[in-house]
Coordinates of C-alpha atoms in Angstrom, one line a residue:
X1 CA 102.2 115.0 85.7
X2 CA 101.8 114.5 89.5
X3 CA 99.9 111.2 88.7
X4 CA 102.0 109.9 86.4
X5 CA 104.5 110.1 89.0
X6 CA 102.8 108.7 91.7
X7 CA 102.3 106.4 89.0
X8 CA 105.4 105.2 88.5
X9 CA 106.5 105.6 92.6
X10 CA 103.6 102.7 92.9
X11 CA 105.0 100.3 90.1
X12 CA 107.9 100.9 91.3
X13 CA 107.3 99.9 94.7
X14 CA 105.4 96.8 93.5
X15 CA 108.1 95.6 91.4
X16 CA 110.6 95.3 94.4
X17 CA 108.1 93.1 96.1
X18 CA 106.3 91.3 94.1
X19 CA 109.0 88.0 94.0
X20 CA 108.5 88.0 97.7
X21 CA 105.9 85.4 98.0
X22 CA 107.3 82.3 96.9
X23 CA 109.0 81.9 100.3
X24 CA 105.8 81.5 102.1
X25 CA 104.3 78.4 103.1
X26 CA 101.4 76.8 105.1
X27 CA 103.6 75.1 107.7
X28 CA 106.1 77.7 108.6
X29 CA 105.5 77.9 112.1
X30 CA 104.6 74.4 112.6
X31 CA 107.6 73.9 114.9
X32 CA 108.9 77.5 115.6
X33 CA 105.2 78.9 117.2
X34 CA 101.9 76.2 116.6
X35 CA 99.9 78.2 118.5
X36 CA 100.2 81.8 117.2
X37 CA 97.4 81.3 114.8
X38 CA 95.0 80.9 118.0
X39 CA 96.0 83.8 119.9
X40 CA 95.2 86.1 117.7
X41 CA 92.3 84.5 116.6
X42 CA 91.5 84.6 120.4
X43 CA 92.7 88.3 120.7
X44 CA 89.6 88.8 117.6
X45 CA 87.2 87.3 119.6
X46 CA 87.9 89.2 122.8
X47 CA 88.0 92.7 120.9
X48 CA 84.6 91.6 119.3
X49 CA 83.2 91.2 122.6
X50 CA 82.9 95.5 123.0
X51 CA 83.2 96.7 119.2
X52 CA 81.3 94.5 116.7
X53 CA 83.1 96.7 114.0
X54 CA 86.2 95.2 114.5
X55 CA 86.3 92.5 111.8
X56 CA 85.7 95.0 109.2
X57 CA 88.4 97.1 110.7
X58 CA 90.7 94.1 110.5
X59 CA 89.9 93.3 106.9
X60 CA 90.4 97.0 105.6
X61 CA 93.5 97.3 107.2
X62 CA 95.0 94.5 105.8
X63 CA 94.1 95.0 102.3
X64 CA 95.3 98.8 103.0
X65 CA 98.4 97.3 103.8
X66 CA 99.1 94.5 101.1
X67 CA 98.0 97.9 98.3
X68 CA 101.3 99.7 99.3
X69 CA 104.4 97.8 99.7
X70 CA 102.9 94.6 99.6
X71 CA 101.8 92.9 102.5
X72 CA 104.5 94.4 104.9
X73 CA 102.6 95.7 108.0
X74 CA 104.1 98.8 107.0
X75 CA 100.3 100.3 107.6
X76 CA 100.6 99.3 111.3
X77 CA 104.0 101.9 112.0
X78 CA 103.4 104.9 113.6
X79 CA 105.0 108.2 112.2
X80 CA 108.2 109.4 113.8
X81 CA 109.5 112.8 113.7
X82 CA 109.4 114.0 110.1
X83 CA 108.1 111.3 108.4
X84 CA 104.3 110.8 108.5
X85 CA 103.5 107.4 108.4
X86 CA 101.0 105.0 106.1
X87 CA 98.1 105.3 109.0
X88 CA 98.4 109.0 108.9
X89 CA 98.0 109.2 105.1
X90 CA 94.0 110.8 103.9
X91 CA 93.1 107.2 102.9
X92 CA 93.7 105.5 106.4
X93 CA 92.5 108.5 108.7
X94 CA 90.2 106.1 109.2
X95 CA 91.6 102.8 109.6
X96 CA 90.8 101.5 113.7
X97 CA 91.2 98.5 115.6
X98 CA 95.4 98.7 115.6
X99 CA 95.2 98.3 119.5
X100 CA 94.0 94.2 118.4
X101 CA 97.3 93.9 116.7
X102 CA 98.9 95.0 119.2
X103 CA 97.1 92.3 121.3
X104 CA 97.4 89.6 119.7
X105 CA 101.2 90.5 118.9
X106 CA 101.8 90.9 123.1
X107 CA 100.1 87.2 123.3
X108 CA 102.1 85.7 120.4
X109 CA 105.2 86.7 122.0
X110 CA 104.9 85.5 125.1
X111 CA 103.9 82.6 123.6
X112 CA 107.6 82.3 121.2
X113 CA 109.4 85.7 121.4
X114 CA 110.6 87.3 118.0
X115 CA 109.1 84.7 115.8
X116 CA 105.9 85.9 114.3
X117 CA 105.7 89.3 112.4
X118 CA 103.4 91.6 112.3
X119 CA 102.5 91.4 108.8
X120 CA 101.6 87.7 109.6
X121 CA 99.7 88.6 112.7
X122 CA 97.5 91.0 110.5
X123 CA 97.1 88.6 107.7
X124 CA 95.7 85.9 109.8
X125 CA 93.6 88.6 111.9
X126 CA 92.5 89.3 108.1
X127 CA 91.3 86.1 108.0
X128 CA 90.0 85.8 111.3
X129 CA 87.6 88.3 110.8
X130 CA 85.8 86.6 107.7
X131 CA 85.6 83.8 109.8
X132 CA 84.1 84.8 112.8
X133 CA 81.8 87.1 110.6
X134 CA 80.1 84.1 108.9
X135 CA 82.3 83.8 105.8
X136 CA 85.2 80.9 104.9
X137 CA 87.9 79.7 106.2
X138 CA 91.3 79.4 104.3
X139 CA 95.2 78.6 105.1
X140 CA 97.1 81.5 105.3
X141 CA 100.5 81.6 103.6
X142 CA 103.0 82.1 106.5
X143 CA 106.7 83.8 106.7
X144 CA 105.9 87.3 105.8
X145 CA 108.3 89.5 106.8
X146 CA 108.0 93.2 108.3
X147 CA 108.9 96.5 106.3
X148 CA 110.8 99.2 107.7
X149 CA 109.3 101.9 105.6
X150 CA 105.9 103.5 105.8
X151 CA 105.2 107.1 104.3
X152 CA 101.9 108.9 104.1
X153 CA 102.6 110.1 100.3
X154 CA 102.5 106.8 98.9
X155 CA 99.2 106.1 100.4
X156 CA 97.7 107.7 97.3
X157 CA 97.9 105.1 95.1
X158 CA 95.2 102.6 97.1
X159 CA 92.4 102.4 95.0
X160 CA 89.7 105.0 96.1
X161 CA 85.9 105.0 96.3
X162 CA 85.6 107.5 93.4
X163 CA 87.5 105.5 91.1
X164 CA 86.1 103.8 87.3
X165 CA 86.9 100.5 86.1
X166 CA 89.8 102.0 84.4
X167 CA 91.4 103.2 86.7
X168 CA 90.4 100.2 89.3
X169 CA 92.0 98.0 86.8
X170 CA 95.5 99.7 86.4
X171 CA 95.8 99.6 90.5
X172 CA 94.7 96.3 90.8
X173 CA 97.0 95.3 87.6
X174 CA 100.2 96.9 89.1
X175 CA 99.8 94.5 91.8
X176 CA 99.5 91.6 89.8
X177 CA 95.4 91.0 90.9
X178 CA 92.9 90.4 87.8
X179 CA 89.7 91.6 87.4
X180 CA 87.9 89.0 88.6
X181 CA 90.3 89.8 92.0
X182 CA 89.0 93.4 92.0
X183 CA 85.3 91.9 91.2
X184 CA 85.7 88.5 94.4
X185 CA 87.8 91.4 96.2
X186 CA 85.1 94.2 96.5
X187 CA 82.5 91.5 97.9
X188 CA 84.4 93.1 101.4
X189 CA 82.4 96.3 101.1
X190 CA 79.7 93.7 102.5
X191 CA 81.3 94.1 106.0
X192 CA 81.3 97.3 107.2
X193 CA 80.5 101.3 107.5
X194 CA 81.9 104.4 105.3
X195 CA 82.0 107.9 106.2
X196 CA 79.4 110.2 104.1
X197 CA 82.6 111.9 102.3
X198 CA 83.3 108.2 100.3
X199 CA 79.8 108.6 98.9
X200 CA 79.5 112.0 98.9
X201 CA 79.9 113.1 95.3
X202 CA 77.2 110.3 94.3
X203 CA 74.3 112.4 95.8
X204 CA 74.6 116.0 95.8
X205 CA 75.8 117.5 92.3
X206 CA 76.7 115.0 91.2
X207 CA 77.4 116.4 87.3
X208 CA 75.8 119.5 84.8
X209 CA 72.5 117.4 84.4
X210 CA 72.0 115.1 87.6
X211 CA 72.3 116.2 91.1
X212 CA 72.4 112.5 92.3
X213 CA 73.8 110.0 90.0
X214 CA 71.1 108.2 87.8
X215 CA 72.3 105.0 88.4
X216 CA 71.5 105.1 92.1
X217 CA 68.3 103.7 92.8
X218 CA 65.9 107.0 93.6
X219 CA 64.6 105.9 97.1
X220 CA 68.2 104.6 98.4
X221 CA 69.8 108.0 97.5
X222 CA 67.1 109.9 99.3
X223 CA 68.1 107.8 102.2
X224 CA 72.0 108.8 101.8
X225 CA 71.1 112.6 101.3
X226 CA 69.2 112.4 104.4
X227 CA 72.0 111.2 106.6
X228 CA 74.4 113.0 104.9
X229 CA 73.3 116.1 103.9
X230 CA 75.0 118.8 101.2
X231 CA 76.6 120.7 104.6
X232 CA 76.9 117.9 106.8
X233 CA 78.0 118.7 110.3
X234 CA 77.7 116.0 111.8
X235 CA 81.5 114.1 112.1
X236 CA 81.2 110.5 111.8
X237 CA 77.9 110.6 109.6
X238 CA 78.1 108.0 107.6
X239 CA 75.6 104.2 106.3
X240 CA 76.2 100.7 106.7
X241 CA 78.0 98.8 104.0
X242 CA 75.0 96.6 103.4
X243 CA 72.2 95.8 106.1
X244 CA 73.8 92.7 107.1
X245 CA 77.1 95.0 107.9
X246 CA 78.8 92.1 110.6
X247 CA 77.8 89.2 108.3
X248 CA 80.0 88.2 105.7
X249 CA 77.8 87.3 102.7
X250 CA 77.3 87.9 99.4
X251 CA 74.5 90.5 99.9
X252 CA 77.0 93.2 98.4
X253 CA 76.1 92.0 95.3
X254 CA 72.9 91.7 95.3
X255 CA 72.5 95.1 96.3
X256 CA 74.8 96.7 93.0
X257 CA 72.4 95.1 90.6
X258 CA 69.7 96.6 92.3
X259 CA 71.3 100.0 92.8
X260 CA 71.9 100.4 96.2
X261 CA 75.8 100.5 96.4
X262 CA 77.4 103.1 98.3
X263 CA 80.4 103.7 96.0
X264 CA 81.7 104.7 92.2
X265 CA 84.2 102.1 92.6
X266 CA 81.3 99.4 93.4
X267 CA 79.2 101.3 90.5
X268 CA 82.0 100.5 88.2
X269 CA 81.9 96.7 88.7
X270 CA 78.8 96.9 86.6
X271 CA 80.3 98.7 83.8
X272 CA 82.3 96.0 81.6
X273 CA 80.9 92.5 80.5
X274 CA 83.7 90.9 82.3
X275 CA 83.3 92.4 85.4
X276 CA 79.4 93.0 85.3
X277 CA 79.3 88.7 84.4
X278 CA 81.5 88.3 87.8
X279 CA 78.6 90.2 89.5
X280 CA 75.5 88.3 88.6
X281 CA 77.5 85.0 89.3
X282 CA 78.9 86.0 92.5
X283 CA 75.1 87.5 93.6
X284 CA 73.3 84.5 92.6
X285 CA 75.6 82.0 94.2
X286 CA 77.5 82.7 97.6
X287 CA 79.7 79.6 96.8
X288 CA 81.0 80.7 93.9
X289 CA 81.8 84.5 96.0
X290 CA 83.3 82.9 98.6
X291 CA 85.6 80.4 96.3
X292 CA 86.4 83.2 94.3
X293 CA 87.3 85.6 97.3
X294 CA 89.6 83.1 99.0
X295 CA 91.8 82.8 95.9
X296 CA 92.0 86.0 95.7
X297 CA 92.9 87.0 99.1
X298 CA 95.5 84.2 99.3
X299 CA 96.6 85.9 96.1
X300 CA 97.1 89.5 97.3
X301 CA 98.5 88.4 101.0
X302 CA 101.1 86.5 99.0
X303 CA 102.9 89.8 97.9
X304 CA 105.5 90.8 100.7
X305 CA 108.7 92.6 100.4
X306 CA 109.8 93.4 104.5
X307 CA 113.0 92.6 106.2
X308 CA 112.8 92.3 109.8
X309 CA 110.4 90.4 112.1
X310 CA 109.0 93.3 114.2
X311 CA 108.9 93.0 118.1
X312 CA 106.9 96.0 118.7
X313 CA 104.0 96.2 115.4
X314 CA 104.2 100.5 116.0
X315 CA 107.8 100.6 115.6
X316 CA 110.9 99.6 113.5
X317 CA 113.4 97.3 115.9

């Protein structure tokens, strides 16, 4: 019953925002703030300078965002008195890298104060961090506008790690993304670290017959179950995404068809025609990856339902 309702609370959610994105365009701050694209682009590059991890960061946060309310920078609000906020919610415990926002929002406004929101900072920071990771450039659709609400509880509907292709497809369905979105979308995992408790359940008993899951290639899940052992004490234990963790590439793929994918969700990918097709393609050409995962991110950043441009991206004006 409780996921039916949180069922419903999600579509819910998704169908007052979904007819948001036809007011974005490409040139909508060409003569109100020109240059707020390179700050924050700038503000990327300085935060890289001391934390390689932050394009990865950048890139999770902002698909952790569009998954709730649409792209809102409703994940970005701190929690206030009673209400626990997006950030604070199981899923985004371990979300970092807001203090960049917050950078690049402090240079954007002295550059043309009350203009830019924060959902549109993040979405180009988004962006930004594929970039100056290796991967493609695209235009971002501009004129997002920033939500006022942001609660913890509705944070259970982003798709998890542990998740099958069912239920991958009815999360990215609800928010109007296909399967070859979830499939172009997932090639993100190639940037990036998880903590031992995404992958967990793959490698210690795992179910009745197998105490690591069969489909894991043997020698790669020994490697896991050394680093994160069955009582693991150790707080930010975790593996890289894929070797190549700063490098956006289309190694992620690769890797699934050989059996050496952290999660169930990646795992699942493998488990349809449709999907499992998507795979091969995307492994054995990076063009077609990248082609496919610039559609799909101008796609998903298109959905916005906020109100108000934000001044400070922590707090509702």
């Amino acid at each position: 019953m409780a996921a039916i309702v949180a069922l419903l609370g999600s579509l819910l959610i998704f169908s007052s925002v979904s007819s948001f994105g036809d007011a974005l365009s490409s040139n909508y701050y060409d003569k109100t703030c020109p240059q707020a694209e390179s700050a924050v682009t700038n503000a990327i590059k300085n935060a890289m300078k001391s934390d390689k991890t932050v394009p990865a960061a950048l890139l999770r946060m902002h698909f952790h965002d569009c998954f709730i309310r649409g792209c809102d920078g409703s994940v970005l609000l701190n929690s206030v008195g009673k209400n626990t906020a997006e950030k604070d919610g199981p899923p985004n415990v371990s979300l970092h890298a807001f203090y960049v926002i917050d950078d690049a929002k402090k240079d954007v406004e002295a550059l043309c104060p009350g203009v830019v929101s924060c959902a549109d900072i993040l979405a180009f920071a988004a962006r930004d961090a594929v970039v100056l990771s290796g991967g493609p450039y695209w235009e971002v659709p501009k004129g997002r506008k920033d939500g006022r609400v942001s609660k913890a509880s509705e944070t259970r509907s982003l798709p998890a790690p542990t998740f099958n292709m069912s239920q991958l497809q009815q999360s990215f369905s609800q928010r109007g993304l296909s399967m070859e979105d979830l499939v172009a979308l997932s090639g993100g995992h190639t940037l990036g670290f998880s903590h031992c408790s995404s992958f967990q359940s793959r490698i210690h008993n795992f179910d009745a017959t197998h105490d690591v899951d069969p489909t894991m290639r043997p020698a790669f899940a020994a490697r896991l179950k050394n680093i994160c052992p069955i009582h693991n004490k150790v707080k930010n234990a975790g593996a890289n995404m894929d070797p190549s963790a700063t490098t956006f590439d289309n190694t992620y793929y690769k890797l699934l068809i050989q059996g050496n994918s952290l999660f169930s969700s990646d795992q699942a990918l493998l488990s349809t025609s449709k999907t499992k097709g998507l795979v091969y393609k995307f492994a054995t050409s990076k063009e077609a990856f990248t082609d496919a995962f610039v559609k799909s991110m101008i796609k998903m950043s298109s959905i916005n339902g906020g109100q108000e441009v934000r001044l400070d991206c922590r707090v509702v004006n």
